[in-house]
PDB file of C-alpha atoms and ligand atoms in Angstrom:
ATOM      1  CA  UNK A  14      99.102 120.943   9.507  1.00 44.00           C
ATOM      2  CA  UNK A  15     101.038 124.163  10.144  1.00 48.00           C
ATOM      3  CA  UNK A  16     104.261 125.958   8.514  1.00 52.00           C
ATOM      4  CA  UNK A  17     105.981 124.369  11.544  1.00 70.00           C
ATOM      5  CA  UNK A  18     106.335 121.089   9.364  1.00 76.00           C
ATOM      6  CA  UNK A  19     108.167 122.898   6.352  1.00 83.00           C
ATOM      7  CA  UNK A  20     111.341 121.458   5.239  1.00 83.00           C
ATOM      8  CA  UNK A  21     112.838 124.817   7.010  1.00 83.00           C
ATOM      9  CA  UNK A  22     111.256 124.544  10.444  1.00 89.00           C
ATOM     10  CA  UNK A  23     111.442 121.183  11.200  1.00 92.00           C
ATOM     11  CA  UNK A  24     115.126 121.411  10.812  1.00 95.00           C
ATOM     12  CA  UNK A  25     115.262 124.050  13.428  1.00 95.00           C
ATOM     13  CA  UNK A  26     112.609 122.363  16.107  1.00 95.00           C
ATOM     14  CA  UNK A  27     114.514 120.254  18.864  1.00 94.00           C
ATOM     15  CA  UNK A  28     114.397 116.760  17.775  1.00 94.00           C
ATOM     16  CA  UNK A  29     112.755 115.693  21.251  1.00 90.00           C
ATOM     17  CA  UNK A  30     109.870 118.462  20.616  1.00 89.00           C
ATOM     18  CA  UNK A  31     109.394 116.969  17.364  1.00 90.00           C
ATOM     19  CA  UNK A  32     109.385 113.650  19.080  1.00 87.00           C
ATOM     20  CA  UNK A  33     106.853 114.796  21.457  1.00 83.00           C
ATOM     21  CA  UNK A  34     104.286 115.905  19.023  1.00 82.00           C
ATOM     22  CA  UNK A  35     104.661 114.534  15.508  1.00 83.00           C
ATOM     23  CA  UNK A  36     103.129 110.813  16.110  1.00 78.00           C
ATOM     24  CA  UNK A  37     105.470 108.559  14.171  1.00 82.00           C
ATOM     25  CA  UNK A  38     108.466 110.610  14.915  1.00 88.00           C
ATOM     26  CA  UNK A  39     109.973 108.592  17.364  1.00 86.00           C
ATOM     27  CA  UNK A  40     110.029 105.862  14.838  1.00 85.00           C
ATOM     28  CA  UNK A  41     111.841 107.697  12.183  1.00 90.00           C
ATOM     29  CA  UNK A  42     114.343 108.702  14.454  1.00 91.00           C
ATOM     30  CA  UNK A  43     114.958 105.163  15.768  1.00 87.00           C
ATOM     31  CA  UNK A  44     115.279 104.520  12.074  1.00 89.00           C
ATOM     32  CA  UNK A  45     118.316 106.766  11.771  1.00 93.00           C
ATOM     33  CA  UNK A  46     119.610 106.100  15.022  1.00 90.00           C
ATOM     34  CA  UNK A  47     118.657 109.650  16.096  1.00 92.00           C
ATOM     35  CA  UNK A  48     118.971 109.756  20.129  1.00 91.00           C
ATOM     36  CA  UNK A  49     115.151 111.708  20.630  1.00 90.00           C
ATOM     37  CA  UNK A  50     115.792 110.724  24.355  1.00 88.00           C
ATOM     38  CA  UNK A  51     118.302 111.737  26.207  1.00 88.00           C
ATOM     39  CA  UNK A  52     119.313 114.121  23.523  1.00 89.00           C
ATOM     40  CA  UNK A  53     116.523 115.950  22.530  1.00 90.00           C
ATOM     41  CA  UNK A  54     117.627 119.394  22.976  1.00 91.00           C
ATOM     42  CA  UNK A  55     119.176 119.409  19.893  1.00 95.00           C
ATOM     43  CA  UNK A  56     117.798 121.132  16.758  1.00 96.00           C
ATOM     44  CA  UNK A  57     117.360 118.395  14.050  1.00 97.00           C
ATOM     45  CA  UNK A  58     119.543 119.783  11.535  1.00 97.00           C
ATOM     46  CA  UNK A  59     122.740 119.156  13.816  1.00 97.00           C
ATOM     47  CA  UNK A  60     121.420 116.077  15.253  1.00 96.00           C
ATOM     48  CA  UNK A  61     121.785 115.094  11.409  1.00 96.00           C
ATOM     49  CA  UNK A  62     125.271 116.291  11.068  1.00 96.00           C
ATOM     50  CA  UNK A  63     126.559 114.866  13.848  1.00 93.00           C
ATOM     51  CA  UNK A  64     125.543 111.441  12.340  1.00 92.00           C
ATOM     52  CA  UNK A  65     126.896 112.522   9.068  1.00 94.00           C
ATOM     53  CA  UNK A  66     122.661 112.116   8.017  1.00 95.00           C
ATOM     54  CA  UNK A  67     121.523 113.852   5.453  1.00 94.00           C
ATOM     55  CA  UNK A  68     119.212 116.024   7.245  1.00 95.00           C
ATOM     56  CA  UNK A  69     116.556 116.070   3.722  1.00 94.00           C
ATOM     57  CA  UNK A  70     115.720 112.280   3.632  1.00 94.00           C
ATOM     58  CA  UNK A  71     114.894 112.813   7.797  1.00 95.00           C
ATOM     59  CA  UNK A  72     112.785 115.566   6.653  1.00 95.00           C
ATOM     60  CA  UNK A  73     111.051 113.173   3.881  1.00 92.00           C
ATOM     61  CA  UNK A  74     110.003 110.520   6.056  1.00 92.00           C
ATOM     62  CA  UNK A  75     108.870 112.866   8.973  1.00 92.00           C
ATOM     63  CA  UNK A  76     106.390 114.752   6.486  1.00 89.00           C
ATOM     64  CA  UNK A  77     105.555 111.297   5.312  1.00 86.00           C
ATOM     65  CA  UNK A  78     103.723 110.510   8.012  1.00 84.00           C
ATOM     66  CA  UNK A  79     100.280 110.278   8.392  1.00 67.00           C
ATOM     67  CA  UNK A  80      98.778 112.323  11.232  1.00 64.00           C
ATOM     68  CA  UNK A  81      95.240 112.376  10.510  1.00 57.00           C
ATOM     69  CA  UNK A  82      93.097 111.520  13.471  1.00 50.00           C
ATOM     70  CA  UNK A  83      95.859 110.685  15.633  1.00 51.00           C
ATOM     71  CA  UNK A  84      97.115 114.111  16.987  1.00 47.00           C
ATOM     72  CA  UNK A  85      94.670 113.876  20.237  1.00 41.00           C
ATOM     73  CA  UNK A  86      96.600 110.919  20.965  1.00 53.00           C
ATOM     74  CA  UNK A  87      99.741 112.587  21.493  1.00 75.00           C
ATOM     75  CA  UNK A  88     101.309 112.798  24.941  1.00 83.00           C
ATOM     76  CA  UNK A  89     101.592 116.041  25.270  1.00 84.00           C
ATOM     77  CA  UNK A  90      97.585 116.712  24.868  1.00 88.00           C
ATOM     78  CA  UNK A  91      97.300 114.757  28.447  1.00 91.00           C
ATOM     79  CA  UNK A  92      97.163 115.843  31.529  1.00 93.00           C
ATOM     80  CA  UNK A  93      99.914 115.397  33.757  1.00 94.00           C
ATOM     81  CA  UNK A  94      98.209 112.532  35.931  1.00 94.00           C
ATOM     82  CA  UNK A  95      97.435 110.900  33.588  1.00 94.00           C
ATOM     83  CA  UNK A  96     100.843 110.589  31.703  1.00 94.00           C
ATOM     84  CA  UNK A  97     102.267 109.478  34.952  1.00 96.00           C
ATOM     85  CA  UNK A  98     100.040 106.910  35.069  1.00 95.00           C
ATOM     86  CA  UNK A  99     100.685 106.352  31.494  1.00 93.00           C
ATOM     87  CA  UNK A 100     104.391 106.122  32.265  1.00 96.00           C
ATOM     88  CA  UNK A 101     103.873 103.773  35.845  1.00 96.00           C
ATOM     89  CA  UNK A 102     101.384 101.091  34.164  1.00 94.00           C
ATOM     90  CA  UNK A 103     103.070 100.911  29.930  1.00 93.00           C
ATOM     91  CA  UNK A 104     106.953 101.123  31.027  1.00 95.00           C
ATOM     92  CA  UNK A 105     107.419 100.715  34.677  1.00 97.00           C
ATOM     93  CA  UNK A 106     105.785  98.030  35.365  1.00 95.00           C
ATOM     94  CA  UNK A 107     106.536  96.676  31.789  1.00 93.00           C
ATOM     95  CA  UNK A 108     110.577  96.810  32.236  1.00 95.00           C
ATOM     96  CA  UNK A 109     109.567  95.083  35.679  1.00 96.00           C
ATOM     97  CA  UNK A 110     108.102  91.879  33.709  1.00 93.00           C
ATOM     98  CA  UNK A 111     110.493  91.860  30.695  1.00 93.00           C
ATOM     99  CA  UNK A 112     113.707  91.695  32.726  1.00 96.00           C
ATOM    100  CA  UNK A 113     114.201  88.332  34.702  1.00 94.00           C
ATOM    101  CA  UNK A 114     112.986  86.221  31.368  1.00 92.00           C
ATOM    102  CA  UNK A 115     115.447  88.447  29.043  1.00 94.00           C
ATOM    103  CA  UNK A 116     118.474  87.785  31.331  1.00 96.00           C
ATOM    104  CA  UNK A 117     117.571  83.884  32.185  1.00 94.00           C
ATOM    105  CA  UNK A 118     117.438  84.259  28.261  1.00 93.00           C
ATOM    106  CA  UNK A 119     120.710  85.411  27.689  1.00 96.00           C
ATOM    107  CA  UNK A 120     122.823  83.326  30.623  1.00 96.00           C
ATOM    108  CA  UNK A 121     121.196  80.535  28.134  1.00 94.00           C
ATOM    109  CA  UNK A 122     122.072  82.012  25.014  1.00 95.00           C
ATOM    110  CA  UNK A 123     125.833  83.008  25.711  1.00 97.00           C
ATOM    111  CA  UNK A 124     126.158  79.581  28.000  1.00 96.00           C
ATOM    112  CA  UNK A 125     124.983  76.870  25.362  1.00 94.00           C
ATOM    113  CA  UNK A 126     126.779  78.956  22.175  1.00 94.00           C
ATOM    114  CA  UNK A 127     129.787  79.981  23.996  1.00 94.00           C
ATOM    115  CA  UNK A 128     131.716  78.747  21.003  1.00 93.00           C
ATOM    116  CA  UNK A 129     130.254  80.764  18.856  1.00 94.00           C
ATOM    117  CA  UNK A 130     132.316  83.832  18.302  1.00 93.00           C
ATOM    118  CA  UNK A 131     128.943  85.958  17.858  1.00 94.00           C
ATOM    119  CA  UNK A 132     127.956  85.036  21.051  1.00 96.00           C
ATOM    120  CA  UNK A 133     126.900  88.311  23.029  1.00 97.00           C
ATOM    121  CA  UNK A 134     128.979  87.171  26.064  1.00 97.00           C
ATOM    122  CA  UNK A 135     128.604  90.156  29.038  1.00 97.00           C
ATOM    123  CA  UNK A 136     124.690  90.754  27.801  1.00 98.00           C
ATOM    124  CA  UNK A 137     123.013  88.825  30.862  1.00 98.00           C
ATOM    125  CA  UNK A 138     125.543  91.129  32.896  1.00 98.00           C
ATOM    126  CA  UNK A 139     124.505  94.479  31.362  1.00 97.00           C
ATOM    127  CA  UNK A 140     120.858  93.944  31.540  1.00 98.00           C
ATOM    128  CA  UNK A 141     121.342  92.324  35.422  1.00 98.00           C
ATOM    129  CA  UNK A 142     123.032  95.841  35.789  1.00 98.00           C
ATOM    130  CA  UNK A 143     120.232  98.213  33.714  1.00 98.00           C
ATOM    131  CA  UNK A 144     117.618  96.016  35.395  1.00 98.00           C
ATOM    132  CA  UNK A 145     119.296  97.198  39.062  1.00 98.00           C
ATOM    133  CA  UNK A 146     119.584 100.837  38.108  1.00 98.00           C
ATOM    134  CA  UNK A 147     116.554 100.783  36.323  1.00 98.00           C
ATOM    135  CA  UNK A 148     114.715  99.491  39.719  1.00 98.00           C
ATOM    136  CA  UNK A 149     116.163 101.922  41.844  1.00 98.00           C
ATOM    137  CA  UNK A 150     115.026 105.289  39.396  1.00 98.00           C
ATOM    138  CA  UNK A 151     111.810 103.648  38.745  1.00 98.00           C
ATOM    139  CA  UNK A 152     110.929 103.429  42.557  1.00 98.00           C
ATOM    140  CA  UNK A 153     112.671 107.001  43.378  1.00 97.00           C
ATOM    141  CA  UNK A 154     109.807 108.390  40.545  1.00 98.00           C
ATOM    142  CA  UNK A 155     107.196 105.788  42.028  1.00 98.00           C
ATOM    143  CA  UNK A 156     108.029 107.092  45.500  1.00 97.00           C
ATOM    144  CA  UNK A 157     108.993 110.517  45.566  1.00 96.00           C
ATOM    145  CA  UNK A 158     109.003 112.670  42.165  1.00 96.00           C
ATOM    146  CA  UNK A 159     105.228 111.308  40.810  1.00 97.00           C
ATOM    147  CA  UNK A 160     103.737 112.044  43.764  1.00 96.00           C
ATOM    148  CA  UNK A 161     104.855 115.643  44.612  1.00 95.00           C
ATOM    149  CA  UNK A 162     104.183 116.616  40.795  1.00 94.00           C
ATOM    150  CA  UNK A 163     100.559 115.410  41.421  1.00 92.00           C
ATOM    151  CA  UNK A 164     100.583 117.451  44.982  1.00 91.00           C
ATOM    152  CA  UNK A 165     101.905 120.441  42.253  1.00 85.00           C
ATOM    153  CA  UNK A 166     104.751 121.145  44.492  1.00 84.00           C
ATOM    154  CA  UNK A 167     107.482 123.224  43.099  1.00 84.00           C
ATOM    155  CA  UNK A 168     110.899 122.717  44.026  1.00 88.00           C
ATOM    156  CA  UNK A 169     111.815 119.882  41.952  1.00 93.00           C
ATOM    157  CA  UNK A 170     114.073 121.112  39.658  1.00 92.00           C
ATOM    158  CA  UNK A 171     117.523 119.836  41.403  1.00 93.00           C
ATOM    159  CA  UNK A 172     115.232 115.875  41.766  1.00 94.00           C
ATOM    160  CA  UNK A 173     114.405 116.460  38.026  1.00 96.00           C
ATOM    161  CA  UNK A 174     117.490 117.305  36.995  1.00 95.00           C
ATOM    162  CA  UNK A 175     119.039 114.043  39.054  1.00 96.00           C
ATOM    163  CA  UNK A 176     117.053 111.810  37.377  1.00 97.00           C
ATOM    164  CA  UNK A 177     117.891 113.320  33.401  1.00 96.00           C
ATOM    165  CA  UNK A 178     121.452 112.467  34.826  1.00 97.00           C
ATOM    166  CA  UNK A 179     120.633 108.752  35.661  1.00 98.00           C
ATOM    167  CA  UNK A 180     118.747 108.465  32.164  1.00 97.00           C
ATOM    168  CA  UNK A 181     121.962 109.487  30.171  1.00 96.00           C
ATOM    169  CA  UNK A 182     123.190 106.513  32.050  1.00 97.00           C
ATOM    170  CA  UNK A 183     120.572 103.879  31.084  1.00 97.00           C
ATOM    171  CA  UNK A 184     121.092 105.609  27.598  1.00 95.00           C
ATOM    172  CA  UNK A 185     124.598 103.989  28.209  1.00 96.00           C
ATOM    173  CA  UNK A 186     123.954 101.096  29.303  1.00 96.00           C
ATOM    174  CA  UNK A 187     121.423 100.248  25.707  1.00 95.00           C
ATOM    175  CA  UNK A 188     124.435 101.501  23.197  1.00 94.00           C
ATOM    176  CA  UNK A 189     126.380  99.090  25.102  1.00 96.00           C
ATOM    177  CA  UNK A 190     123.932  96.204  24.580  1.00 97.00           C
ATOM    178  CA  UNK A 191     123.211  97.462  20.701  1.00 95.00           C
ATOM    179  CA  UNK A 192     127.157  97.138  20.416  1.00 95.00           C
ATOM    180  CA  UNK A 193     127.396  93.794  21.912  1.00 96.00           C
ATOM    181  CA  UNK A 194     124.717  92.497  20.009  1.00 97.00           C
ATOM    182  CA  UNK A 195     125.462  94.302  16.787  1.00 95.00           C
ATOM    183  CA  UNK A 196     122.141  96.032  16.787  1.00 94.00           C
ATOM    184  CA  UNK A 197     120.477  93.185  17.368  1.00 95.00           C
ATOM    185  CA  UNK A 198     121.414  91.115  14.210  1.00 95.00           C
ATOM    186  CA  UNK A 199     121.526  87.208  14.446  1.00 94.00           C
ATOM    187  CA  UNK A 200     124.040  85.385  12.917  1.00 94.00           C
ATOM    188  CA  UNK A 201     123.461  83.017  10.413  1.00 90.00           C
ATOM    189  CA  UNK A 202     121.856  79.870  11.970  1.00 86.00           C
ATOM    190  CA  UNK A 203     120.969  81.706  15.894  1.00 89.00           C
ATOM    191  CA  UNK A 204     118.643  78.795  17.185  1.00 92.00           C
ATOM    192  CA  UNK A 205     115.143  80.347  18.190  1.00 90.00           C
ATOM    193  CA  UNK A 206     115.881  81.426  21.572  1.00 91.00           C
ATOM    194  CA  UNK A 207     118.717  83.314  20.354  1.00 94.00           C
ATOM    195  CA  UNK A 208     115.842  85.068  18.067  1.00 93.00           C
ATOM    196  CA  UNK A 209     113.866  85.628  20.767  1.00 91.00           C
ATOM    197  CA  UNK A 210     116.274  87.172  22.944  1.00 94.00           C
ATOM    198  CA  UNK A 211     117.405  89.896  20.590  1.00 94.00           C
ATOM    199  CA  UNK A 212     113.615  90.404  19.576  1.00 92.00           C
ATOM    200  CA  UNK A 213     112.697  91.162  23.143  1.00 92.00           C
ATOM    201  CA  UNK A 214     115.718  92.775  23.913  1.00 95.00           C
ATOM    202  CA  UNK A 215     115.171  94.777  21.014  1.00 94.00           C
ATOM    203  CA  UNK A 216     112.027  95.733  22.393  1.00 92.00           C
ATOM    204  CA  UNK A 217     112.969  96.796  25.939  1.00 95.00           C
ATOM    205  CA  UNK A 218     115.437  99.004  24.103  1.00 94.00           C
ATOM    206  CA  UNK A 219     112.289 100.692  22.062  1.00 91.00           C
ATOM    207  CA  UNK A 220     110.459 100.747  25.193  1.00 93.00           C
ATOM    208  CA  UNK A 221     113.230 102.095  27.456  1.00 96.00           C
ATOM    209  CA  UNK A 222     113.744 105.043  25.118  1.00 94.00           C
ATOM    210  CA  UNK A 223     109.929 105.889  24.603  1.00 93.00           C
ATOM    211  CA  UNK A 224     109.835 105.970  28.528  1.00 96.00           C
ATOM    212  CA  UNK A 225     112.954 108.436  28.763  1.00 96.00           C
ATOM    213  CA  UNK A 226     111.182 110.053  25.857  1.00 94.00           C
ATOM    214  CA  UNK A 227     107.702 110.754  27.529  1.00 94.00           C
ATOM    215  CA  UNK A 228     109.677 111.848  31.083  1.00 96.00           C
ATOM    216  CA  UNK A 229     112.346 114.255  29.067  1.00 95.00           C
ATOM    217  CA  UNK A 230     110.262 115.813  27.021  1.00 92.00           C
ATOM    218  CA  UNK A 231     107.178 115.929  27.915  1.00 93.00           C
ATOM    219  CA  UNK A 232     106.150 115.840  31.546  1.00 95.00           C
ATOM    220  CA  UNK A 233     109.985 116.889  33.458  1.00 95.00           C
ATOM    221  CA  UNK A 234     109.724 120.110  31.195  1.00 93.00           C
ATOM    222  CA  UNK A 235     106.502 120.940  32.696  1.00 92.00           C
ATOM    223  CA  UNK A 236     107.520 121.161  36.312  1.00 92.00           C
ATOM    224  CA  UNK A 237     111.118 122.050  36.015  1.00 79.00           C
ATOM    225  CA  UNK A 238     111.741 124.318  32.729  1.00 60.00           C
ATOM    226  CA  UNK A 239     115.043 125.334  33.917  1.00 43.00           C
ATOM    227  CA  UNK A 240     116.269 122.165  34.357  1.00 41.00           C
ATOM    228  CA  UNK A 241     114.556 120.797  31.262  1.00 41.00           C
ATOM    229  CA  UNK A 242     116.615 123.753  29.294  1.00 40.00           C
ATOM    230  CA  UNK A 243     119.955 122.448  30.824  1.00 37.00           C
ATOM    231  CA  UNK A 244     119.738 118.690  30.032  1.00 35.00           C
TER     232      UNK A 244
HETATM  233 FE1  FE2 B   8     110.074 106.256  34.705  1.00 82.38          FE
HETATM  234 FE1  FE2 B   9     112.750 107.987  34.446  1.00 82.38          FE
END
């Protein structure tokens, strides 16, 4: 590894860029609850300070990552057409498959356990709102932005900026879901449906953060450096 991964250099690098180039870094950031997807343009030191975290502990966790042989798999090395295809099949399609089941599972848990004070009341409505907003957002990426990127058109900055703002909205909905579910913490005696709901919703949250990260920090800056710098 190069000197860019010394402790001093790491603390100055932006969290979105670290997540994009260091395999496993996004999992470290998730564990420390550092927002590397919607607010990736922040140096690690500042992101740690914002959350009252010890930056040394984060740097140690990042340096402990075993990156041997994995660099070729990082998204930054993919050409844009391949990256777009991965975003579409691995994330857009996966979100579309996840929501219907999660919404119906959530309605069931909310109804069956309505007397339990720990029940995530309103989760199904939040998931429904997120599914609808994401569907509209992903459809515009698929029908407008991605084809324009594949034709290597210029003048995409405004569209990209608008989609970045929508990512912020998705992130805000995610925070609401995490608060409502106490970070997907099950109460004692929770039934299997409740456990399945939290496991699958946590997985969706993880996927959505990776998805937004790939767009905000890897794909979009290739086509709109100015809009990327402003986000
Ligand atoms: Fe997307
Ligand atoms: Fe997006």
